[in-house]
Every structure is written in structure tokens, then in C-alpha cells.
XYZ file of C-alpha atoms in Angstrom:
562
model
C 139.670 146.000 159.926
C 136.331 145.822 158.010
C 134.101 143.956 160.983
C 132.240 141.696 158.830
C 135.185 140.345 156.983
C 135.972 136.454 157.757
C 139.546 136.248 160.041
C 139.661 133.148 160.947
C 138.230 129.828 158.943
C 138.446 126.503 159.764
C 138.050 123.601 157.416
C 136.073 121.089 159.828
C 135.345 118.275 157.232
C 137.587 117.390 154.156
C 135.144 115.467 152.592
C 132.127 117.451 153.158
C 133.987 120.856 152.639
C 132.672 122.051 155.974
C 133.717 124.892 157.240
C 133.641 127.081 160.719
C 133.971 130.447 160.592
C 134.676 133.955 162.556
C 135.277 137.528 161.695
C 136.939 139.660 164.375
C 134.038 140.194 166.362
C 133.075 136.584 166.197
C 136.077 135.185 167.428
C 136.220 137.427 170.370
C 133.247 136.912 171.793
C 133.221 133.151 170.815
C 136.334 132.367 171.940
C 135.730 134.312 175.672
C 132.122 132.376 175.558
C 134.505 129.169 175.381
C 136.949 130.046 177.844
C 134.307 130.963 180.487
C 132.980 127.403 180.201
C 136.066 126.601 182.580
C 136.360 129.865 184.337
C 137.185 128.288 187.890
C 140.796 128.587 187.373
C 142.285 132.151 188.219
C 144.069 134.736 185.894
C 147.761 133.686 185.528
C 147.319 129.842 185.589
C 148.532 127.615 183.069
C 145.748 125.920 181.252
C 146.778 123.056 179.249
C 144.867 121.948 175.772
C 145.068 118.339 174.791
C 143.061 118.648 171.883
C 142.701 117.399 168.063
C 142.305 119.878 165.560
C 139.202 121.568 166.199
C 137.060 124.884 166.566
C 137.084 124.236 170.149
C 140.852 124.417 170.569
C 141.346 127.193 168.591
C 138.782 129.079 170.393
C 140.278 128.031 173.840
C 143.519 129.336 173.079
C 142.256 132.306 172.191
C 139.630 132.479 174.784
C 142.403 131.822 177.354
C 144.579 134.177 176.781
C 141.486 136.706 176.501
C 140.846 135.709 180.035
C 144.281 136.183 181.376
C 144.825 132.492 181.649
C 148.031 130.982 180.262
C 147.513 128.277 177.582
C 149.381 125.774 176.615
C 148.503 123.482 173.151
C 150.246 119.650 173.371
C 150.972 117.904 170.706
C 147.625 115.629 169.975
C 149.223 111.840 168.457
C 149.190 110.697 164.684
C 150.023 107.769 163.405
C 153.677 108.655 162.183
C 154.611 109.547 165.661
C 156.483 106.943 167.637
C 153.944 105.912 170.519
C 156.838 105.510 173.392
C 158.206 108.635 172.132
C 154.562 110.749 172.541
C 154.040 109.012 175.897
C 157.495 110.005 177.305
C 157.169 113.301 175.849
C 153.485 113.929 177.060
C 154.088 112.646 180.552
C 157.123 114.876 180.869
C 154.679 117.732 179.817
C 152.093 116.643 182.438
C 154.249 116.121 184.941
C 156.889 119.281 184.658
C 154.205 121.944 184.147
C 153.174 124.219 186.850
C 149.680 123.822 185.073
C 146.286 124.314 187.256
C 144.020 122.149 184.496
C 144.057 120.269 181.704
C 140.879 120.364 179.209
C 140.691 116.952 177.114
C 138.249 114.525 175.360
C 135.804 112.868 177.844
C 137.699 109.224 178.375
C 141.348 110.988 178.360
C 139.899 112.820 180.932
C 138.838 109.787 183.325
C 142.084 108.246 182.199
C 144.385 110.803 183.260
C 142.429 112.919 186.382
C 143.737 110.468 188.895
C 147.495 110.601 188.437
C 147.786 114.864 187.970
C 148.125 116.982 190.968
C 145.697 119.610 189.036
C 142.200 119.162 187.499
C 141.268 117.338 184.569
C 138.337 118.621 182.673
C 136.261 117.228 179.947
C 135.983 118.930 176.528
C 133.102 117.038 174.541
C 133.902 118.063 170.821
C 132.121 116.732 167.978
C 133.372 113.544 166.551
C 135.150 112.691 170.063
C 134.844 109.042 170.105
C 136.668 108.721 166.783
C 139.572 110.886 168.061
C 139.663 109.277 171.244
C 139.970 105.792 168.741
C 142.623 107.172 167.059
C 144.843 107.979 170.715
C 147.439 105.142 170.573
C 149.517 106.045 173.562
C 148.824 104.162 176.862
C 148.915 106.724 179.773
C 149.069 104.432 183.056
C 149.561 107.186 185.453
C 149.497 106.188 189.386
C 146.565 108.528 191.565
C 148.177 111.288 193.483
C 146.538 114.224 195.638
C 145.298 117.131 194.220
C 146.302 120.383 194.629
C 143.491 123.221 194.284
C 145.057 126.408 192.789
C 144.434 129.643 194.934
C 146.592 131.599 192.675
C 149.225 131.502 190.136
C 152.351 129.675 190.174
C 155.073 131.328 191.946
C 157.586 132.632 189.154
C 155.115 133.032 186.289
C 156.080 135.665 184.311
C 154.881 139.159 184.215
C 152.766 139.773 181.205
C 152.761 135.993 180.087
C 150.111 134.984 177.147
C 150.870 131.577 176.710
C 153.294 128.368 176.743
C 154.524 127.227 173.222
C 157.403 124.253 173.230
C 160.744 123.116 171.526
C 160.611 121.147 168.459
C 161.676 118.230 170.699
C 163.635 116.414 167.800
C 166.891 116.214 171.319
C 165.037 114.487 173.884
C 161.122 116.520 175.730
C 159.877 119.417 174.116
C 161.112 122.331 176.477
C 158.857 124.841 177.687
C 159.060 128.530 176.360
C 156.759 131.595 177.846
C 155.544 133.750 175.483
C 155.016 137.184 177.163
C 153.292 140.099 175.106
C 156.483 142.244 174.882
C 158.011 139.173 172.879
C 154.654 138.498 171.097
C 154.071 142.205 169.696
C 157.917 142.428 168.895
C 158.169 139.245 166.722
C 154.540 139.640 165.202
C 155.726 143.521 163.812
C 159.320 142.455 162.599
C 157.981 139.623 161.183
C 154.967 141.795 159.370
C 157.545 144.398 158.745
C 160.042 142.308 156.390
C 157.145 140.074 154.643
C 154.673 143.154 153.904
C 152.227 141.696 155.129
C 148.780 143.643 155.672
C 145.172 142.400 156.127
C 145.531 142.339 152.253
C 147.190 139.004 152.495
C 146.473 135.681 153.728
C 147.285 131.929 155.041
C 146.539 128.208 154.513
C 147.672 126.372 156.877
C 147.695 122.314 157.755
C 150.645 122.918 160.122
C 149.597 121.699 164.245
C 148.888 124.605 166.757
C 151.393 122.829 169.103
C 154.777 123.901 166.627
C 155.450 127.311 166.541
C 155.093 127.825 162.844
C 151.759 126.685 163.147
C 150.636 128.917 165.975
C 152.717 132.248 165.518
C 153.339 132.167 161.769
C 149.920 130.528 160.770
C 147.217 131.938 163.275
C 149.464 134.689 165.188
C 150.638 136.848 162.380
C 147.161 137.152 160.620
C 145.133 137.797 163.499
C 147.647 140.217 164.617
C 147.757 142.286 161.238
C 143.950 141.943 160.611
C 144.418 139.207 157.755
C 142.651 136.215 157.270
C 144.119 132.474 157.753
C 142.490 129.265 156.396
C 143.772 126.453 159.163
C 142.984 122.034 158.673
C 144.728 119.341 159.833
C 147.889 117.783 158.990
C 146.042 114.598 158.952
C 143.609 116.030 155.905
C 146.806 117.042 154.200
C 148.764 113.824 153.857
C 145.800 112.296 153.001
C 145.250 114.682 150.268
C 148.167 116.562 149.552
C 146.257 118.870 147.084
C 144.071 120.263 149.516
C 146.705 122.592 150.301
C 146.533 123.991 146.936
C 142.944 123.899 146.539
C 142.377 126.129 149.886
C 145.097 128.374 148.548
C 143.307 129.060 145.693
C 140.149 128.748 146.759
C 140.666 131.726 149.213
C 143.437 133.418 147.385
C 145.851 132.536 150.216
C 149.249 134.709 149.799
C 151.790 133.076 152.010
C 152.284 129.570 153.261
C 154.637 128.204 155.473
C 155.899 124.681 154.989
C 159.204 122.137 156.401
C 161.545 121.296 154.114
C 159.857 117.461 153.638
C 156.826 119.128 152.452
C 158.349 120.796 148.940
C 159.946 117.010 148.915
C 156.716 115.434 149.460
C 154.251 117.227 147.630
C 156.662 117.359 144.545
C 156.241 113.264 144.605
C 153.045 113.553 145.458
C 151.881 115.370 141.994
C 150.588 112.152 140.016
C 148.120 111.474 142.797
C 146.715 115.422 142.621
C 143.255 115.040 140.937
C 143.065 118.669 140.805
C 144.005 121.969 138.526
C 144.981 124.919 140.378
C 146.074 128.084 139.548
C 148.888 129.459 142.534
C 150.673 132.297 140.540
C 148.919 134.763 143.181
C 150.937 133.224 146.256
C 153.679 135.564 147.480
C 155.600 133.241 149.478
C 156.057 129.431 149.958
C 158.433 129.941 152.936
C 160.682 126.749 153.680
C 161.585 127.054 157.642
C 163.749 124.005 158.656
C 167.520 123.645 159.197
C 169.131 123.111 156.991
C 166.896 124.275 153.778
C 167.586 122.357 150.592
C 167.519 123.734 147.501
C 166.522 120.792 145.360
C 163.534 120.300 147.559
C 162.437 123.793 146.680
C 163.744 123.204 142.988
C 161.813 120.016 142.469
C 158.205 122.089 143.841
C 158.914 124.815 141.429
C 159.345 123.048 138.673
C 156.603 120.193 139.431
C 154.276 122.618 139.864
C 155.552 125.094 137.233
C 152.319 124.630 135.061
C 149.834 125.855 137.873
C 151.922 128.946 137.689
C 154.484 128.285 140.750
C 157.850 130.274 140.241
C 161.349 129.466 142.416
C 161.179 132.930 143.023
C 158.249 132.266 145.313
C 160.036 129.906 147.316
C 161.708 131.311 150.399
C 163.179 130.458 153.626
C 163.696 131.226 157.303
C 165.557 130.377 160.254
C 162.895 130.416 163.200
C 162.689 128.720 166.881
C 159.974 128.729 169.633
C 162.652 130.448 172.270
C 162.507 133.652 170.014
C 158.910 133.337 169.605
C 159.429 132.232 165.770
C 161.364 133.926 163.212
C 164.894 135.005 163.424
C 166.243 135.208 159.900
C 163.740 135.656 156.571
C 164.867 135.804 152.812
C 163.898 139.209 151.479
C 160.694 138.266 148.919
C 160.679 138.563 145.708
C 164.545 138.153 145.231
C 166.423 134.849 144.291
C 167.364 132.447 147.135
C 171.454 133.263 148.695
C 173.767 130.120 148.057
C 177.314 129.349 149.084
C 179.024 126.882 147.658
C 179.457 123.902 149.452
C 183.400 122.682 148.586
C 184.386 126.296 149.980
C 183.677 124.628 152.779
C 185.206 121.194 152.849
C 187.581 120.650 155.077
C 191.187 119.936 153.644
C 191.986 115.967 153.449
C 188.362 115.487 153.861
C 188.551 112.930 150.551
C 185.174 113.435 149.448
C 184.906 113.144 145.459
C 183.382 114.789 143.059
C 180.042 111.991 143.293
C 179.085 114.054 146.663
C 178.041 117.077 144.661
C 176.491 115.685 141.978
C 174.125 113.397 144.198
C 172.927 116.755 145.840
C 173.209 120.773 145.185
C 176.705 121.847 145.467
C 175.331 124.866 147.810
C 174.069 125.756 151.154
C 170.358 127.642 150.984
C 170.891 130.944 152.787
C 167.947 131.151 155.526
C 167.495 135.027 155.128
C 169.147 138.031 157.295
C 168.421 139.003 160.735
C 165.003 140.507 161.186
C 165.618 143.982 162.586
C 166.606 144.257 166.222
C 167.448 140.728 166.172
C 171.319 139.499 166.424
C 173.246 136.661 164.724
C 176.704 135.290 165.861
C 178.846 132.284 165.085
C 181.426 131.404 167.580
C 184.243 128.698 168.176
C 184.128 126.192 170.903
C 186.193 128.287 172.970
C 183.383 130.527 172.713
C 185.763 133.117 170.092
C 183.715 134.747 167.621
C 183.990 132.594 163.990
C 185.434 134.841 161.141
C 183.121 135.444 158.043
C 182.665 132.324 156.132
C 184.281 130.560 159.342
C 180.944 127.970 160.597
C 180.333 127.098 164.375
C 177.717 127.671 166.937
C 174.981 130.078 166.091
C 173.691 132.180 169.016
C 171.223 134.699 168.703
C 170.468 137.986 170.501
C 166.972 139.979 170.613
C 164.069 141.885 171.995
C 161.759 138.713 171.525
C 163.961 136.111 172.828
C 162.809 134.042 175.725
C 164.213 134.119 179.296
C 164.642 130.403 180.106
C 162.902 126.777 179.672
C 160.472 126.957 182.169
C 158.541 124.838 184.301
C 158.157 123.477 187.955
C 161.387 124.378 189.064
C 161.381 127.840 187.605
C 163.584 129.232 184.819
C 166.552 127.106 183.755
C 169.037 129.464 181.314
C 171.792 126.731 181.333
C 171.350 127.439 177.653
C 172.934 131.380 177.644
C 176.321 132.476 177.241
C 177.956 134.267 179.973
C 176.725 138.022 178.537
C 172.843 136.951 177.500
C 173.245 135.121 174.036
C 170.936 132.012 173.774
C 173.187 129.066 172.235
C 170.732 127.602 169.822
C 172.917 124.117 169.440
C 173.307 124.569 165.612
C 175.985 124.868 163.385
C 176.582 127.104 160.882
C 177.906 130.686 158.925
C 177.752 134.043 158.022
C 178.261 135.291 154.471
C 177.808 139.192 154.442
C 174.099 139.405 156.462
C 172.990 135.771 155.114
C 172.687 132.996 157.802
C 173.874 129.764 156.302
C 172.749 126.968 158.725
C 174.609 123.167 158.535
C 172.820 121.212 161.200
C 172.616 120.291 165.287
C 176.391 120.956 166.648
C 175.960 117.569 169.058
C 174.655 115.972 165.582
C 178.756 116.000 164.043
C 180.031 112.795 163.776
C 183.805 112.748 164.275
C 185.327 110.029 162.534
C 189.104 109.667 163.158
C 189.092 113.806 163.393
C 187.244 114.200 160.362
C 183.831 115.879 160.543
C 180.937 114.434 158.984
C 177.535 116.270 158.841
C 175.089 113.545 159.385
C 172.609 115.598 156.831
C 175.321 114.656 153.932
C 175.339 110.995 154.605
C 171.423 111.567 154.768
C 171.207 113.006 151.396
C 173.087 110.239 150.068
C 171.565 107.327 151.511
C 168.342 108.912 150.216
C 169.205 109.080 146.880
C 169.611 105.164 147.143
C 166.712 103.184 145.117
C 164.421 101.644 147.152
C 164.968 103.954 150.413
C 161.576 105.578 151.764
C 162.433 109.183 150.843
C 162.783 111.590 153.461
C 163.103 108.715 156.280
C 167.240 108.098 156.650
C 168.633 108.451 159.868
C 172.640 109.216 160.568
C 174.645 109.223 163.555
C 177.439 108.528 165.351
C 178.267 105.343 167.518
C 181.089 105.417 169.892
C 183.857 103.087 168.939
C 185.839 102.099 172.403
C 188.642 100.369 170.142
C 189.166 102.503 167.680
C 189.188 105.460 170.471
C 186.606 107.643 168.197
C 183.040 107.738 166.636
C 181.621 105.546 163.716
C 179.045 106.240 161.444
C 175.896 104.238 161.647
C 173.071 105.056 159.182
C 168.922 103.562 159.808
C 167.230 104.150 156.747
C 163.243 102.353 156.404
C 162.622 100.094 153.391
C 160.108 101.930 151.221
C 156.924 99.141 150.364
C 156.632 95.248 151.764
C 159.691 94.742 153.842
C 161.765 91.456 153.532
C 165.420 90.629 154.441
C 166.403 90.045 150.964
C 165.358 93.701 149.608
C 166.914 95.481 153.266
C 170.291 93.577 152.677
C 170.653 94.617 148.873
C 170.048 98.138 150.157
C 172.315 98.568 153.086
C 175.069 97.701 150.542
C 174.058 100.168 148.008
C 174.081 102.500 150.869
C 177.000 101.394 152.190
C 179.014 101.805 148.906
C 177.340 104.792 148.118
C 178.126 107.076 151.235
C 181.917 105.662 150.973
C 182.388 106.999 147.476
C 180.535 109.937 148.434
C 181.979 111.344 151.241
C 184.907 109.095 152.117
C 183.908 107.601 154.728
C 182.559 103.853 155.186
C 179.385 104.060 157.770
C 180.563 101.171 159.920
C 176.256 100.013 160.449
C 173.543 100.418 158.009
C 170.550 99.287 159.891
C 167.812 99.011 156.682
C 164.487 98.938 158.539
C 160.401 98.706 157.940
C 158.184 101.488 157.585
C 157.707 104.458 160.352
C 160.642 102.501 162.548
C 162.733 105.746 162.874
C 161.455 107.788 165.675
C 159.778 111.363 165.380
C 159.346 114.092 167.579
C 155.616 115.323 167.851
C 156.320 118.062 165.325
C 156.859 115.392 162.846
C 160.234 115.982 162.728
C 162.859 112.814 162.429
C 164.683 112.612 166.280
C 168.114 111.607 165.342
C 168.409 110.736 169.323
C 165.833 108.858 169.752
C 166.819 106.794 166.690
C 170.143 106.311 168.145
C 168.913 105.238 171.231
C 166.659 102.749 169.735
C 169.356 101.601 167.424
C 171.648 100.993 170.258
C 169.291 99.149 172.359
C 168.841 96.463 169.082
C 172.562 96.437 169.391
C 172.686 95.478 172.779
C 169.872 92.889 172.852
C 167.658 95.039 174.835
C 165.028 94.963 171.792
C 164.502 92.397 169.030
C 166.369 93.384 165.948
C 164.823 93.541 162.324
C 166.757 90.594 160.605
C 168.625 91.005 157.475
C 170.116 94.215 158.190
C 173.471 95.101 157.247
């Protein structure tokens, strides 16, 4: 690695086109300056980072685990995260960490030091105030005694680098240690099937808190010697073509995005001022379950004229217990797809409408990665035929040992012989991973299943529906004696009674025709009502929950919902 070449860059200011920058050297010595700024913590503790998106946390993590010290980056709030969600989440994290300190912004800091057993440091960063504005969760936390760490927590892991979490989108992010046997094994399989060398490159708005963020985004190119361009997601949704412009700009080669993003940026084109040549970028890799290909068909052909090819677009199956990637489409060969009907249960009535509102295939999310194993098996734990979907489990030299937190490891979530039961649904065809959605997600509606993402798709298609925001899920019917489907979907624009009511029944019509069956509630709601996880992800539980409390009195219902 040439030592004067740039490894890590930071866009600081959007408007300004600021940047920070480090080459190898740099970072190192930067990021262990940084780290010894709190150095009264000893090797093996867990530091945690409750920081925005900024040089300082970037350098901490790295300066951390430098140091021996165990970091751990939570989720920092936006504005499209729900703010009892964050709370409960970010309390949970406080309070369920073996952690020694916490570095945060000055008046989080005096906010939080009195109600966590461990030390709460300042971090002054530049532009702190406004940040600290921006911080819409209430943290009333009651005082408790401190506890001065001597050593590190009993049952932290040999050869631990840091904590990375869950997405979160079932209830608290999870904890998962990252050791550097599981580190060095993902980073070289994952290398190893993209190609990638210090030749290549990243730009990146995804959060250092998700694991495609921090292995896939700052990881990966620090570990092969590459360089990664990293802003925030804020910048991004703001300006959508910035993404494109830092691409460009620094002849970025790989970029990894959610599913929404294709979606979003694809509607996004008639507010792009800019012209931008991306014919150079290797990958555009689409890692959420399940991946859709008419997101990835609308960004390819939206952006067709600044040189973007389907052929670029890929996808991968990835989760912070195996450190990030388990499955990756090969590059530069066409996406897998299985056709959806070959699927369909018999009896299931769907017509014909249900594939022509959305592809008639499932995206394959790649193969296994070498030395990493795929199964599907049946509820009674029997392994699934080929073509035969049920629970996906996964098997490899990366894979975590347990949630982990005060009370140790907890590997509820392993079969009896070592497999980690991921909680999703799906198939094998040949090598291909074809994944359907959550298992617990299935709605069984007088012993039909219904894959909430269907009734998703459809209700999206619906005018006047905010895209991307539907919600399904099922709602236990004690006289019937089995599930209903209820459906929250958020009223894109000014939100009146009128409008919601006119929609629910499209909806309502819609998904009937669709799929045969008749969602029982359509709950047609404002703007940034449906919960999300902090990785920005929609949390079809937390929705539910919400839903049901309306239901039940327990919060005031929108009126005018069908």
C-alpha cells in the first residue's frame, strides 16, 4: 500500500465540499492520538460511541480497537426514526451492556452520567450544539452508583475487536462480538468473491452503527488497502445525487445500498441537478431481504443515460451475527430469478393481477461465500428439499457465538448441532439463496399463508400511498380461531380523512383481487407514523404493536381510517 495514498475520506460539509482526510499512516496514528484522549479505561473494556457522523467517531473506533479496547457505535437519532422506539432501543443498549464508558456530546453527557453504572465522558466535536438540537429522544434516567472498572468484564471474549448490533427491525438491536478470527475470515471471503484490491473503492452514506456500513463500507477497504469515501445518511436524503457525484468524483467502484434506496433514488431523478458519468462502478450491491427486482430495474433504467447497466446491480444476503456477508451474486453475470407461481401454494386463489402488479420472480441473493453453509429446514427441524422454502440457517467460520451482554452469551438462537436459525424464510435453487421474508412475519389466514411483503407490494402500488412506507401483519382473530390481515400504509402529502378513506378502499380492493385475501383493517395513516428500527428499516412489530394499542384505546386513533 503506497503510504501517501488517501484511505480513508470523509465528506465533513455538503455544502462547503469539506473534506477530512487520512492515508494509512494518518489514520493510525490519528486515530491512537484519539483513543488515548480517554485512555483510563483498561484493554478489553467495552467503550461505547454515541456519536453523529463525524471524524471523531470514525477515528475512535479505530483508535479503540488499536488500543485493545472494545467499541461499540449506537445508532445516533434522525428524524425518520420513531422517538419511543430510539429511546427503548438506546436504553436497552445502555442498560444491557457490560460497557466501562460511554463517549458523547457535552449535554448528553450531563444528561445521562447520573443514571449509568459506568462513566460518561464528553466528546466536544465541531458543530455539537446543532447535533445535540437535533437529539429528539428524552433520556430520563434515575442516578445509580458507579462502578469503577478494574478490569474487563468477566466473559468477554478472547480476541474481541468490537460490538456491532442486529438490525433491530423484531424488538432491541442484539449485541454481536466481533472477534478477529471472524473479522479476517469475512473481510478475505468477502474480498475473495468481489475482486476487490486497493484498485477499487467505496462511497458510502450508510451509518457506522449497521453492519453494511461498518464492515462492507469502512472494514473491507481498510482491510484490502482501498480507499472509501464515507457522509451521512442525512446529506444523502437531502441530496440524493451526492451519492453519484462522490462516486464519480473519486471513481468509487462498489457501493452498497438497501433495497429502498434503488426505489428511492429512481424517484428521486427529476430533483438531481447534476450529470454524472457511473459506467466505471463495478457493483451497486442491493443487501436486504427480500431483494426486488423492479427496484433494481427501475435504477438501471432511470439512470441508463449516465451509463448505469442492470448488470451492475447485484445482491447479497448479509447479517451482523456472521459479521456481514453470507451469500453474494457472482459480478458481472445477470441477476438468478425463480419464478414466483412455482411457488404458490395450491388453492391459494391468487389471480393473475398479483403478477402483473409486481415481478413474477424471486431475486436470487448470490451463493454461499466459501466456507460458509446454507440450509433450509421444516418446522420439525427436517431438511427442506430443493425448491422446498422454510427456515434458513447458516453455518461458518465467521459466525458469532451468541447475543451478548450482561448476562453473558445467550445461543437460544442455535440448533441443537451449531446452526444459527436466522428467523427467515426462504429456498435453495442449485447454490442460489432465494430469501421470502421473517418466518414469525407469515400471516396465516384460515391455513393459507400470506407473505406480508406481497400484500406490501400491492398496497404500494396504490395511488396516493407514500412509496416504500406500507406496513402488513397479522392480527389474531379470537372468533374466527385464526389470524387476519391488517395493513398501515402513511398517506403520501397533507393528510385528511377524506383522501385516507378513499385509499384504504383502493387498498382494500386491491390486495383482495390480488392475492385472495380481504385484509380485515387498513389503517391509512400520516407521514413517518409507521415505526423504524434505527437502521432505517420499517419494524413490522413495532407497527403492530402501535396499531393494536389504537385498537384498544390505549392511544388516540388517526380518524378516517378504514
Amino acid at each position: 500500500m503506497e503510504q501517501d495514498r488517501v484511505l480513508l475520506r470523509l465528506l465533513v460539509s455538503r455544502q462547503h465540499g469539506n473534506y477530512v482526510e487520512w492515508t494509512g499512516p494518518e489514520l493510525v496514528r490519528q486515530a491512537e492520538e484519539a483513543a488515548a484522549r480517554y485512555s483510563d479505561v483498561p484493554e478489553g473494556c467495552v467503550v461505547l460511541l454515541l456519536l453523529p457522523h463525524c471524524k471523531e467517531l470514525f477515528l475512535l473506533h479505530v483508535g479503540l480497537v488499536l488500543s485493545g479496547r472494545l467499541p461499540a457505535i449506537l445508532a445516533w437519532p434522525t428524524n425518520r426514526v420513531d422517538p419511543e422506539k430510539y429511546q427503548r432501543n438506546l436504553l436497552h443498549q445502555l442498560q444491557n451492556l457490560p460497557a466501562a464508558q460511554l463517549l458523547t456530546l457535552p449535554r448528553l453527557t450531563a444528561n445521562l452520567d447520573p443514571g449509568l453504572p459506568y462513566r460518561v465522558t464528553s466528546c466536544p466535536i465541531e458543530g455539537a450544539e446543532t447535533h445535540e438540537k437535533s437529539f429528539s429522544a428524552t433520556l430520563d434516567v434515575e442516578s445509580v452508583p458507579k462502578r469503577i472498572p478494574t478490569a474487563a468484564a468477566a466473559g468477554t471474549p478472547p480476541e474481541a475487536l468490537f460490538l456491532q448490533f442486529s438490525g433491530g427491525t423484531t424488538g432491541a438491536q442484539k449485541c454481536v462480538v466481533v472477534t478477529a478470527p471472524m473479522l479476517e475470515d469475512q473481510l478475505d471471503r468477502l474480498s475473495e468473491v468481489l475482486a476487490f484490491t486497493p484498485q477499487d473503492g467505496v462511497a458510502s452514506w450508510l451509518p457506522m452503527y449497521h453492519d453494511m456500513g461498518l464492515i462492507a463500507c469502512l472494514w473491507l477497504p481498510l482491510w484490502v488497502g482501498a480507499p472509501s469515501l464515507q457522509f451521512s445518511a442525512s446529506d444523502w436524503l437531502l441530496e440524493p445525487d451526492v451519492l453519484f457525484r462522490e462516486l464519480e468524483r473519486w471513481r468509487a467502484t462498489f457501493c452498497w445500498l438497501p433495497n429502498f434506496a434503488f426505489s428511492y433514488l429512481a424517484g428521486a431523478r427529476e430533483r438531481m441537478r447534476g450529470d454524472y458519468s457511473l459506467a466505471h462502478v463495478r457493483a451497486f450491491i442491493n443487501c436486504s431481504e427480500p431483494v426486488r427486482l423492479r427496484s433494481m430495474d427501475a435504477f438501471a433504467q432511470t439512470f441508463a443515460g449516465w451509463g448505469v447497466r442492470l448488470d451492475q446491480c447485484h445482491a447479497s444476503y448479509a447479517m451482523a451475527e456472521n459479521v456481514f456477508a453470507v451469500t453474494q451474486t457472482p459480478l458481472r453475470e445477470k441477476l438468478v430469478t425463480f419464478p414466483r407461481r412455482n411457488l404458490l401454494p395450491a388453492g391459494a386463489g391468487a389471480s393473475e393481477l398479483l403478477y402483473d402488479l409486481f415481478e413474477d420472480v424471486y431475486v436470487a441473493s448470490g451463493k454461499p461465500l466459501s466456507s460458509m453453509q446454507v440450509r433450509i429446514t421444516s418446522p420439525s427441524g427436517a431438511p427442506c428439499a430443493p425448491e422446498e422454502p422454510g427456515n434458513i440457517e447458516i453455518h461458518s467460520h465467521c459466525l458469532f457465538g451468541g447475543y451478548w451482554g450482561n448476562a453473558g452469551f445467550q445461543t437460544h438462537a442455535f440448533t441443537h448441532d451449531g446452526w444459527y436459525a436466522t428467523g427467515d424464510y426462504g429456498f435453495l435453487s442449485g447454490d442460489e439463496l432465494f430469501v421470502i421474508g421473517r418466518t414469525k412475519d407469515i400471516v396465516i389466514v384460515g391455513g393459507q399463508n400470506v407473505f406480508p411483503e406481497d400484500a406490501e407490494t400491492v398496497a404500494n402500488s396504490v395511488p396516493g400511498v407514500y412509496p416504500g412506507r406500507v406496513v402488513a401483519f397479522g392480527v389474531e382473530d379470537e372468533q374466527q380461531g385464526t389470524e387476519s390481515l391488517a395493513i398501515v400504509a402513511e398517506l403520501r402529502g397533507e393528510y385528511s380523512s377524506q383522501a385516507a378513506t378513499a385509499v384504504a378502499r383502493d387498498i382494500q380492493r386491491l390486495v383482495l383481487s390480488s392475492i385472495g385475501i380481504a385484509p380485515r383493517f387498513v389503517h391509512v395513516v400520516p407521514e413517518r407514523w409507521i415505526v423504524k428500527s434505527t437502521a432505517g428499516k420499517i419494524s413490522r412489530r413495532e407497527t403492530r404493536q402501535r396499531f393494536n394499542e389504537e385498537r384498544a384505546g390505549m392511544r388516540p386513533a388517526v380518524k378516517g381510517n378504514g
